[in-house]
Short mmCIF file of C-alpha atoms and ligand atoms in Angstrom, two decimals:
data_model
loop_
_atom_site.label_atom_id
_atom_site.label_comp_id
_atom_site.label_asym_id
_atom_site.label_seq_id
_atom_site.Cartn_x
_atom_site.Cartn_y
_atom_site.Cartn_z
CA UNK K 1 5.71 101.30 88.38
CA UNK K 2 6.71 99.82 85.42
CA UNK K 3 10.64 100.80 85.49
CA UNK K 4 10.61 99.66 89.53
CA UNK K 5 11.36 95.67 90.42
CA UNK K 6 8.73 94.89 92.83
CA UNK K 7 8.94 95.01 96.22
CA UNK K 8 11.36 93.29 98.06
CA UNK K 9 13.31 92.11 94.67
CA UNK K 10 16.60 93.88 92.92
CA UNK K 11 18.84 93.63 90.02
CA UNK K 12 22.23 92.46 90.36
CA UNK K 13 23.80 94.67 88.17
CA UNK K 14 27.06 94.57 86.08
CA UNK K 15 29.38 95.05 88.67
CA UNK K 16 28.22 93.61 91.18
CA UNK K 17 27.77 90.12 89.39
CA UNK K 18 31.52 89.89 89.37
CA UNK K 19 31.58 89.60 92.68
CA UNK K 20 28.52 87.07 92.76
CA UNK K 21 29.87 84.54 90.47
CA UNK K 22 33.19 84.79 92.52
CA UNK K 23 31.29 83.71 95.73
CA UNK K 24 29.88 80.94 93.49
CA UNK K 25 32.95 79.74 92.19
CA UNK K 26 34.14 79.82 96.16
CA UNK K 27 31.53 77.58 97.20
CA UNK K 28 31.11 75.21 93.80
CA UNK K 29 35.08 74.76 94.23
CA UNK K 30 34.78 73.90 97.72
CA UNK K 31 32.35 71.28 97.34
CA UNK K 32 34.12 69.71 95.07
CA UNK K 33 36.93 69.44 97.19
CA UNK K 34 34.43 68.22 99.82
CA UNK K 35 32.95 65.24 97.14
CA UNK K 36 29.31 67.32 97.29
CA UNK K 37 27.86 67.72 93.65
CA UNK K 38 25.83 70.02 92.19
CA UNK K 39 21.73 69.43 91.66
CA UNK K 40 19.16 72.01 90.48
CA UNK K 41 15.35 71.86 91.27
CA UNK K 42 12.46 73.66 90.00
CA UNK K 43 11.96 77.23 91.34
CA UNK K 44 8.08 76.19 92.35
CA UNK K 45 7.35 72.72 93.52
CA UNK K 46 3.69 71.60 94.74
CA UNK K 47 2.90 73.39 98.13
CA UNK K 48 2.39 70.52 100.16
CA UNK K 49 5.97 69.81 99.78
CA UNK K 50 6.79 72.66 102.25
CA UNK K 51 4.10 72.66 104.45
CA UNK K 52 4.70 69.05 105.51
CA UNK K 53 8.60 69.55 105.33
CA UNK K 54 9.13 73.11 106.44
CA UNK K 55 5.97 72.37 109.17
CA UNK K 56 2.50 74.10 108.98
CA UNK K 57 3.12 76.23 112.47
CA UNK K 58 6.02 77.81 111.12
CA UNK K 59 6.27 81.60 110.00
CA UNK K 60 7.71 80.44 106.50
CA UNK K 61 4.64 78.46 105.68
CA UNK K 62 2.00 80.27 107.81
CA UNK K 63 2.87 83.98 106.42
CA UNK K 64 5.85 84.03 103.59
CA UNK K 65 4.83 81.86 101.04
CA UNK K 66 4.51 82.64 97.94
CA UNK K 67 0.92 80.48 96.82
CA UNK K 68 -0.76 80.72 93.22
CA UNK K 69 -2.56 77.73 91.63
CA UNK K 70 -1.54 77.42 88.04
CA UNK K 71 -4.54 77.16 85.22
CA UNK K 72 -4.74 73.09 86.35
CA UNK K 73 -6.10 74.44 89.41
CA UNK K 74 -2.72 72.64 91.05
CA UNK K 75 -1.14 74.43 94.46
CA UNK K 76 2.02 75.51 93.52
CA UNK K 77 4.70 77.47 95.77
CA UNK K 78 7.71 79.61 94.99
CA UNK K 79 10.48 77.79 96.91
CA UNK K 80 11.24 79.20 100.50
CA UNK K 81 14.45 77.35 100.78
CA UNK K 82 15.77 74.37 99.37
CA UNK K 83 16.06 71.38 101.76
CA UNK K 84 12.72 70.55 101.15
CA UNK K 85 13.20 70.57 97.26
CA UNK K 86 16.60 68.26 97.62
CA UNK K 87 14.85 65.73 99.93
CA UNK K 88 12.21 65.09 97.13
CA UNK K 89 14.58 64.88 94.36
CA UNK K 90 16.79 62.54 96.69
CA UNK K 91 13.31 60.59 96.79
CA UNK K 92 12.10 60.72 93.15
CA UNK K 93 15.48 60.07 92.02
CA UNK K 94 16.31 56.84 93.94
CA UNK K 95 19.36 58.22 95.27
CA UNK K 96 18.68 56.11 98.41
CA UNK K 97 19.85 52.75 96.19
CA UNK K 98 23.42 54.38 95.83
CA UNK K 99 26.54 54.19 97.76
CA UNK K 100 25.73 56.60 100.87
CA UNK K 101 25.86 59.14 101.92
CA UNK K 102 24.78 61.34 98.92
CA UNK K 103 26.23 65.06 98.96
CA UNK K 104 24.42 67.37 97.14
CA UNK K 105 24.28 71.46 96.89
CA UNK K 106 22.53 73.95 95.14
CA UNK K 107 22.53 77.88 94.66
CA UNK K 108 19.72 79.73 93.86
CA UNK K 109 16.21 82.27 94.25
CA UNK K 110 14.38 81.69 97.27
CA UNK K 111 11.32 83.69 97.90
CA UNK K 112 9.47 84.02 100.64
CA UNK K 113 6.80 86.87 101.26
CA UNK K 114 9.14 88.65 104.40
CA UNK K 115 8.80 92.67 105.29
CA UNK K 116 11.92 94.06 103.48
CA UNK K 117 14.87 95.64 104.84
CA UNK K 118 18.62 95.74 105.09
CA UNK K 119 19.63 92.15 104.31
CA UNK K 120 16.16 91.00 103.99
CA UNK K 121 14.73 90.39 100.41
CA UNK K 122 11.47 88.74 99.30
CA UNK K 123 13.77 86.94 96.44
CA UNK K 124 16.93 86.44 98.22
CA UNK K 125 19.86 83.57 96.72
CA UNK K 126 21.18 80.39 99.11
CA UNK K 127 24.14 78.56 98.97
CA UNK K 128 23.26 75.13 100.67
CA UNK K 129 24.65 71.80 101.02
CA UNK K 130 22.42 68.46 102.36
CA UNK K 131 24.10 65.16 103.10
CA UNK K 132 21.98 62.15 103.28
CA UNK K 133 22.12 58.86 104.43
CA UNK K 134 24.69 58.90 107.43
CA UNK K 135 23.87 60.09 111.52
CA UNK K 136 27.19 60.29 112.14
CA UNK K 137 28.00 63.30 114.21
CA UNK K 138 31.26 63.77 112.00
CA UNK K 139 29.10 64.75 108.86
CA UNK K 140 27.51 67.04 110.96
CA UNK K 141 30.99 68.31 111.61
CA UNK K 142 31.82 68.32 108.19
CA UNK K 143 28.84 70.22 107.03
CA UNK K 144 29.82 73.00 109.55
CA UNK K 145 33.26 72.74 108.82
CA UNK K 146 32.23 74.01 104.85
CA UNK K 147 30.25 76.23 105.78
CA UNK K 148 33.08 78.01 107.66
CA UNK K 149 35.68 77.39 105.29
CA UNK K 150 33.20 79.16 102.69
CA UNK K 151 33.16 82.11 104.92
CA UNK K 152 36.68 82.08 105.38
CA UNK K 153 37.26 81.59 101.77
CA UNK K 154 35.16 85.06 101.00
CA UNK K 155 37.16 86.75 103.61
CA UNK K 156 34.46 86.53 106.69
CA UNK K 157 36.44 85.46 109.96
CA UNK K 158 35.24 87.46 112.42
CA UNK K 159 31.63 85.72 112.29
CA UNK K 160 30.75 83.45 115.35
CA UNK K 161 29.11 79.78 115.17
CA UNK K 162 26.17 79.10 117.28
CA UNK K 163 25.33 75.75 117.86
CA UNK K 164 22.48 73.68 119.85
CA UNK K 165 20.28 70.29 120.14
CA UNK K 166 16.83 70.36 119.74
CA UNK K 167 16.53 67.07 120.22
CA UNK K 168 14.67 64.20 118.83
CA UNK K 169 10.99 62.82 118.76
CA UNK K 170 12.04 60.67 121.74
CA UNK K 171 13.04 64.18 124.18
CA UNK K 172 11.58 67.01 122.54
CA UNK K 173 8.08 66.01 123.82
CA UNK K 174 8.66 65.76 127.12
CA UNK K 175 10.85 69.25 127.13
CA UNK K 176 7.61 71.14 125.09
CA UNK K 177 5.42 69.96 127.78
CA UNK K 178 7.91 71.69 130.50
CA UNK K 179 8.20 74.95 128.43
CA UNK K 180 4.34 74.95 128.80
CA UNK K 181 4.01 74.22 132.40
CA UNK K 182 6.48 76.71 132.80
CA UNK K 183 5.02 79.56 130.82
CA UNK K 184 1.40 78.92 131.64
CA UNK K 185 1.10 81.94 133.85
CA UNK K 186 2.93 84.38 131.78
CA UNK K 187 0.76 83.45 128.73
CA UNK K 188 -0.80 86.80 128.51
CA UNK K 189 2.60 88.10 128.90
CA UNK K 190 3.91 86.46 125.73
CA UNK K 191 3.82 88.71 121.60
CA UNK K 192 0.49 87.39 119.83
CA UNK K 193 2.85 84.94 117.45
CA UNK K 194 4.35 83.46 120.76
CA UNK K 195 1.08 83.17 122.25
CA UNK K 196 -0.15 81.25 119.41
CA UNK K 197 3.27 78.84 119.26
CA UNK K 198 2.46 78.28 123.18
CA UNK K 199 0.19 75.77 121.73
CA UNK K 200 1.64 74.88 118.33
CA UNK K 201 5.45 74.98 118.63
CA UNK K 202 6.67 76.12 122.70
CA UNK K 203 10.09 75.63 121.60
CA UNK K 204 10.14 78.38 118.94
CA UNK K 205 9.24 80.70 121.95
CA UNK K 206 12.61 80.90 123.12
CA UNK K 207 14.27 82.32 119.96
CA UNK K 208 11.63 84.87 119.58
CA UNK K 209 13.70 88.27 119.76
CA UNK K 210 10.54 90.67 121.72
CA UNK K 211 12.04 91.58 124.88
CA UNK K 212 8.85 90.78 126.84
CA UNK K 213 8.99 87.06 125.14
CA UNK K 214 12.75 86.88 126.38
CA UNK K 215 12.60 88.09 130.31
CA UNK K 216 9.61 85.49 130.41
CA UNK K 217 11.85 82.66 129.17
CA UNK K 218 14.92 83.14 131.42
CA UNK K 219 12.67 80.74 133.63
CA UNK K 220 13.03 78.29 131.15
CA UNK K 221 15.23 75.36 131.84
CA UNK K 222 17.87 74.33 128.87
CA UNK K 223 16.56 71.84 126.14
CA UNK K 224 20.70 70.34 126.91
CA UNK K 225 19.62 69.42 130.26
CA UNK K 226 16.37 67.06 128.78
CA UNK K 227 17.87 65.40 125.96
CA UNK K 228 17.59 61.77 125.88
CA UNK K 229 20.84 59.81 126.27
CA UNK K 230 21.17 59.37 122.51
CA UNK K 231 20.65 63.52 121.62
CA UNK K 232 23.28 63.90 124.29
CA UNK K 233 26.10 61.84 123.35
CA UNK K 234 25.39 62.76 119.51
CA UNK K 235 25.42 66.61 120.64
CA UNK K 236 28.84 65.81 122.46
CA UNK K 237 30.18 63.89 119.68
CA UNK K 238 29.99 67.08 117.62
CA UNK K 239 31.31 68.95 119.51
CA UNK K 240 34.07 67.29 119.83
CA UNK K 241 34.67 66.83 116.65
CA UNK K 242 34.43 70.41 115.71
CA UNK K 243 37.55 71.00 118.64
CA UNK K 244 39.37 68.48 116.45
CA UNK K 245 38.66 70.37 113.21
CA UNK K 246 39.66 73.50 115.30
CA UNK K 247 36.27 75.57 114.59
CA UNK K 248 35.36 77.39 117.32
CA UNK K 249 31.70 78.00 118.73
CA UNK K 250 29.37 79.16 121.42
CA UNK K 251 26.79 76.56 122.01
CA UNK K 252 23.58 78.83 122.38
CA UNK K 253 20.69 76.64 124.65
CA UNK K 254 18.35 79.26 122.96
CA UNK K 255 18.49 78.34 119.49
CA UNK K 256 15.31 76.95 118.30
CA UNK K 257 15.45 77.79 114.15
CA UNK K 258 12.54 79.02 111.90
CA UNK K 259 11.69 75.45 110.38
CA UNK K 260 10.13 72.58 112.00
CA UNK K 261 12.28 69.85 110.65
CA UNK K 262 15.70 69.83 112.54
CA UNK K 263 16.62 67.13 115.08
CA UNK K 264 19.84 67.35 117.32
CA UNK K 265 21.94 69.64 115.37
CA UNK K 266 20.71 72.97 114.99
CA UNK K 267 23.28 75.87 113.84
CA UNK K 268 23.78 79.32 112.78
CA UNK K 269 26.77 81.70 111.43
CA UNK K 270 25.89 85.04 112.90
CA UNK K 271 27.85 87.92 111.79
CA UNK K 272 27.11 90.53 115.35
CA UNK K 273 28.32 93.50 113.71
CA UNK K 274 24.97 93.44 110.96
CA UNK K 275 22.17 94.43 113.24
CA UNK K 276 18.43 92.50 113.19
CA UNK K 277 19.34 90.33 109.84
CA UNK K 278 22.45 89.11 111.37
CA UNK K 279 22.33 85.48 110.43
CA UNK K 280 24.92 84.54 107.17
CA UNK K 281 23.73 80.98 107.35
CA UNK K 282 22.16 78.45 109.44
CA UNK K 283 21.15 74.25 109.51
CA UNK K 284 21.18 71.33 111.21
CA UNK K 285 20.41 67.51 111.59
CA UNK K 286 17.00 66.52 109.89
CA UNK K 287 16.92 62.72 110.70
CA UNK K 288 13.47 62.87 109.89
CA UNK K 289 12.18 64.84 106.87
CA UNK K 290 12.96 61.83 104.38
CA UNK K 291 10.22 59.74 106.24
CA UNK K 292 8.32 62.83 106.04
CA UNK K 293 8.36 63.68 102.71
CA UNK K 294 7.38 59.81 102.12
CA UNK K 295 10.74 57.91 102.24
CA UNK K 296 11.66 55.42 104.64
CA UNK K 297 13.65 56.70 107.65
CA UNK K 298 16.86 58.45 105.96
CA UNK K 299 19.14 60.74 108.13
CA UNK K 300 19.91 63.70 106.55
CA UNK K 301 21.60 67.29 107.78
CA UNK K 302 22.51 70.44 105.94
CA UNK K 303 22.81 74.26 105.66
CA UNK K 304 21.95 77.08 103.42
CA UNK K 305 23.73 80.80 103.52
CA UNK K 306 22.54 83.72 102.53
CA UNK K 307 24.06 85.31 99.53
CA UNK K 308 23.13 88.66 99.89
CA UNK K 309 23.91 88.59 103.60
CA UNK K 310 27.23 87.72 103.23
CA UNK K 311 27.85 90.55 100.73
CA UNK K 312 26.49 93.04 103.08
CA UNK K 313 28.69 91.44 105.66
CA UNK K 314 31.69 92.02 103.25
CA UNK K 315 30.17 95.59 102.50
CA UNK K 316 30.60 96.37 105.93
CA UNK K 317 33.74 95.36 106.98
CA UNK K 318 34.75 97.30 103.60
CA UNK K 319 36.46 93.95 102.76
CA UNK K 320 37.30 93.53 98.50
CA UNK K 321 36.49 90.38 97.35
CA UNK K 322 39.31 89.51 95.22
CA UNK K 323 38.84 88.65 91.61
CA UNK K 324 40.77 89.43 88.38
CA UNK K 325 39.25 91.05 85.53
CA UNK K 326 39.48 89.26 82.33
CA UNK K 327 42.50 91.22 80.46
CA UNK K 328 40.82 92.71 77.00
CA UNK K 329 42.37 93.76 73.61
CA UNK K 330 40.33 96.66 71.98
CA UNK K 331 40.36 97.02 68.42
CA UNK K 332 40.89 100.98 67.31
CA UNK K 333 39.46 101.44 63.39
CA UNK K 334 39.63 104.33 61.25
CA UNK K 335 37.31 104.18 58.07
CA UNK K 336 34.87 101.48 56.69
CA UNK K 337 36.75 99.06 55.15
CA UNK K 338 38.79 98.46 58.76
CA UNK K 339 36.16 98.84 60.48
CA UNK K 340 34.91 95.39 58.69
CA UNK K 341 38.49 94.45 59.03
CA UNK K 342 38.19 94.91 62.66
CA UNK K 343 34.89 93.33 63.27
CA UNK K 344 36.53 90.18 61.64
CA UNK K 345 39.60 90.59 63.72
CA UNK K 346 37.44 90.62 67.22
CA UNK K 347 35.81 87.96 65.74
CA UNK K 348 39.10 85.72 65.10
CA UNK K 349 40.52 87.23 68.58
CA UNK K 350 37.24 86.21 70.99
CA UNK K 351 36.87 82.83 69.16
CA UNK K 352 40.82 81.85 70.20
CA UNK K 353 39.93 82.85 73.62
CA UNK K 354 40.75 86.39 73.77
CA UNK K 355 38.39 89.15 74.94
CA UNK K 356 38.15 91.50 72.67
CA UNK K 357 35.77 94.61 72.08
CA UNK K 358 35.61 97.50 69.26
CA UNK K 359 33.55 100.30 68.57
CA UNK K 360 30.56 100.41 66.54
CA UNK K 361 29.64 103.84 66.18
CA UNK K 362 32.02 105.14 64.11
CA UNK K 363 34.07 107.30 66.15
CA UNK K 364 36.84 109.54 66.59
CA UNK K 365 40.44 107.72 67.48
CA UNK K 366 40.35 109.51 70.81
CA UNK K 367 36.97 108.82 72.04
CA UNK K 368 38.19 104.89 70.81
CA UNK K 369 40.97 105.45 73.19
CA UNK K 370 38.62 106.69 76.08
CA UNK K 371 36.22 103.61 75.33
CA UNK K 372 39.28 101.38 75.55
CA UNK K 373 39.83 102.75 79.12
CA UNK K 374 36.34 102.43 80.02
CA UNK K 375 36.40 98.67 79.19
CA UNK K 376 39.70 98.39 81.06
CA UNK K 377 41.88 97.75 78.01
CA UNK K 378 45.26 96.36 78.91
CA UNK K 379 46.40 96.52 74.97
CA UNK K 380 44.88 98.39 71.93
CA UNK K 381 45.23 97.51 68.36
CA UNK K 382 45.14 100.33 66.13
CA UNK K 383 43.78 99.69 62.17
CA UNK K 384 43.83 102.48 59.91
CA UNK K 385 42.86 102.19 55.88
CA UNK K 386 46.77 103.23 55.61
CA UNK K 387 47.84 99.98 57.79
CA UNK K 388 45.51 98.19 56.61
CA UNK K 389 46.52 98.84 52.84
CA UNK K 390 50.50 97.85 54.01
CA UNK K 391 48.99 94.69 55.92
CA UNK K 392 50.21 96.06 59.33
CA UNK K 393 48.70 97.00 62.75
CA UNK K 394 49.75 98.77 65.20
CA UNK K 395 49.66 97.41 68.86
CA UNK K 396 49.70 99.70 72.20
CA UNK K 397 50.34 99.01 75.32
CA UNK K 398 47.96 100.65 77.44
CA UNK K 399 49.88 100.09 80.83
CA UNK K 400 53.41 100.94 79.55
CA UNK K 401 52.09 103.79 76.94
CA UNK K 402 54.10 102.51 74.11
CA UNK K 403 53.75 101.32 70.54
CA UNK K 404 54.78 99.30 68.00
CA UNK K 405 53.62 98.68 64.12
CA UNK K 406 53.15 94.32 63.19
CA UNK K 407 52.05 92.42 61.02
CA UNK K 408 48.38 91.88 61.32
CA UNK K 409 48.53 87.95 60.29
CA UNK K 410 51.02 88.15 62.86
CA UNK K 411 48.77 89.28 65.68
CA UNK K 412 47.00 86.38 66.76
CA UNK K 413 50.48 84.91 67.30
CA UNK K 414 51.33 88.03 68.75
CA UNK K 415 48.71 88.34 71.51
CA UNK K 416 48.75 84.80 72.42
CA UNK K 417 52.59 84.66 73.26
CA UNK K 418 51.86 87.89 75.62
CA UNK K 419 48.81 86.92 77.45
P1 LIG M 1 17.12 79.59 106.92
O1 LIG M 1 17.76 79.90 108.23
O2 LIG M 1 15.67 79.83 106.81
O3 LIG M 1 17.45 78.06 106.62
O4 LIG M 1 17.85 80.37 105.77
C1 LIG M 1 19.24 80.28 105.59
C2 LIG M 1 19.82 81.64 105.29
O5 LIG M 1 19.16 82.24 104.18
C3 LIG M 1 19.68 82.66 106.41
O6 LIG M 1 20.68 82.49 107.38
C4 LIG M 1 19.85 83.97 105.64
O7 LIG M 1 21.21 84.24 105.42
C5 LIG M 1 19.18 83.65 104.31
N1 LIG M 1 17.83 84.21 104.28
C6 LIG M 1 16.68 83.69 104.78
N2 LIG M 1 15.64 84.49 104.55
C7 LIG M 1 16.11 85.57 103.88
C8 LIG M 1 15.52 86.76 103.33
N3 LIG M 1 14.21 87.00 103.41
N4 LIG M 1 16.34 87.64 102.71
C9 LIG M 1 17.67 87.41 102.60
N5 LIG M 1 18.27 86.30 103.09
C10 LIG M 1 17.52 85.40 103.70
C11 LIG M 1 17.02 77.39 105.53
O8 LIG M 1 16.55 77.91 104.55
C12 LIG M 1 17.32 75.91 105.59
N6 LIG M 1 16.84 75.30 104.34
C13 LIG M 1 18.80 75.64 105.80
C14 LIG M 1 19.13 74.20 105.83
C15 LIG M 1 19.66 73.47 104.85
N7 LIG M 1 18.95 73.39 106.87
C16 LIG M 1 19.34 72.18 106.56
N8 LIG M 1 19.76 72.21 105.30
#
């Protein structure tokens, strides 16, 4: 018990931490380029936060959070995503007085209490972006538009972009009502959790993945065809401006998404070849959460992608991400006095920028050698009392196996002209 992470969690060991701070550096680069900047919210905000925002009918809030009051006897709640967080920080901060739109994103633990499995974690990482302040359909495009070129960027093109309107207040009434006229007399048909969102949340009865739940919604009519003029244009606007950024997608009539905040825009990137979890990413237009959350009327839209996800995704196409190991000089000592001579010389080396790594245990010049190897060595400086008595060193290339004695003031010099 006490050597096991709990349930659900998991180290990210060396290794594989390489290839998570590449994806960061992918997707903090990127939003640069994009004019998005970087904000960081608590890990647990106050509960109500998310059940307002993310909407009290929905799985997340219902089942997955994770709920403690703290010794003030305050609700708290391990974040479940990180919309919700943004839109409050957007609201505490006064970002609303700037220039807008504001572009933010974040990376970071999410946790939400979810039965494990493949590509399904209790504390799982998102990559999100959130853009507030503008309903134009082309931010929408542009939000899409880096999410894809993040996916491209880690080597993902083979994943397809489903897209959809859910409407607005105006239309999605009117449309909930016909789902439930509809579906009245299969009622009994429906999975208990779609029996209980007949009366909470209809909509979220057509993404539901039962088969039973999905034969008794072909007789549903598309939300496309009862969008109000406004939801329609602003769904063909994006569109079109997605051809013009020449992203391709399926629209998907079907696609409802897990939280109750989206308005027109709803997306996912689904990766088909990665079984039940097979959603990267997903988002969508959220012109009213700000109001929510206890702004005044602020559009907003966004998207968050699964970390772990996409390494899976990589994992199975057996795709390498690409990233360079830092080059390292280890320093080879024989006897005490370079030994201290070394330590002082790793010292000098790592503080002028240069990895650098020795041994500490006092071994043998060939199990140096192997350690060398081990930390991926390109070049190994060799300091024996003799050398170090004639004020030498000797430096070895570990790539082209040869050798040559310098001076060891020299070798600072040395190194830095070669790396
Ligand atoms: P979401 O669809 O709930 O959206 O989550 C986004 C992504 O997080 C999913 O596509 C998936 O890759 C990953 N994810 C979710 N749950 C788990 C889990 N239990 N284990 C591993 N990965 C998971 C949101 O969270 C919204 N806040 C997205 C958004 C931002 N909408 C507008 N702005």
């Amino acid at each position: 018990m006490l050597a096991k992470a709990p349930r659900g969690t998991r180290d990210i060991l060396p290794g594989e931490v390489e290839e998570w701070s590449t994806l960061e550096t992918f997707f903090r680069n990127l939003c640069k380029n994009y004019n998005y900047r970087e904000i960081r919210t608590p890990i647990f905000e106050h509960t109500e936060l998310f059940s307002r925002s993310v909407g009290e009918d929905t799985d997340i809030v219902g089942k997955e959070m994770y709920t403690f009051l703290d010794k003030g006897k305050r609700s708290l709640t391990l974040r479940p995503e990180g919309t919700a967080s943004t839109v409050r920080a957007f609201l505490e901060h006064k970002m609303y007085a700037q220039a807008q739109p504001t572009k933010l994103f974040y990376f970071g633990p999410m946790f939400r209490y979810d039965r494990p499995q493949a590509g399904r974690y209790r504390q799982f990482h998102q990559l999100g972006a959130e853009a507030f302040g503008s309903a134009s359909p082309e931010i929408d495009a542009e939000i899409i538009c880096l999410a894809m070129d993040f996916f491209q960027s880690a080597g993902l093109n083979q994943l397809s972009l489903e897209i959809n309107s859910v409407g607005c207040p105006q239309c999605r009434p009117g449309y909930r009502e016909e789902i439930r006229k509809i579906l009245e007399k299969n009622r009994r048909d429906l999975c208990p959790d779609c029996q209980s969102r007949f009366e909470t949340n209809p909509l979220r009865i057509l993404d539901c993945k039962i088969e039973g739940c999905r034969e008794v919604t072909l007789q549903v009519p598309e939300i496309l065809d009862h969008l109000c003029s406004y939801c329609v244009q602003h769904f063909e606007d994006v569109i079109n401006f997605l051809k013009l950024l020449e992203i391709s997608y399926q629209v998907n009539p079907k696609l409802v998404r897990g939280l109750d905040y989206y308005t027109n825009t709803a997306f996912e990137i689904v990766d088909t070849g990665l079984g039940s979890q097979n959603s990267l990413g997903g988002g969508g237009r959220y012109d009213g959460l700000v109001e929510t959350c206890g702004g005044s009327a602020t559009p907003g839209v966004g998207f968050a992608i699964g970390l772990e996800r996409v390494l899976l995704s990589l994992e199975q196409q057996s795709s390498q991400l690409e990233y360079t190991e830092e080059s390292r000089i280890f320093v080879a000592t024989l006897g005490p006095s370079a030994s201290a001579r070394g330590l002082q010389l790793v010292t000098e080396l790592r503080r002028n920028g240069i990895a650098a790594e020795k041994d500490y245990q006092d071994r043998s010049l060939k199990a140096q050698m192997k350690q060398a190897d081990r930390v991926g060595a390109a070049k190994v400086l060799i300091l024996g009392e003799e050398e170090l008595e004639k004020g030498k060193i000797v430096l070895r290339d570990m790539e082209k196996g040869d050798q040559r004695e310098v001076e060891l003031e020299e070798i600072l010099q040395i190194l830095k002209n070669d790396l």
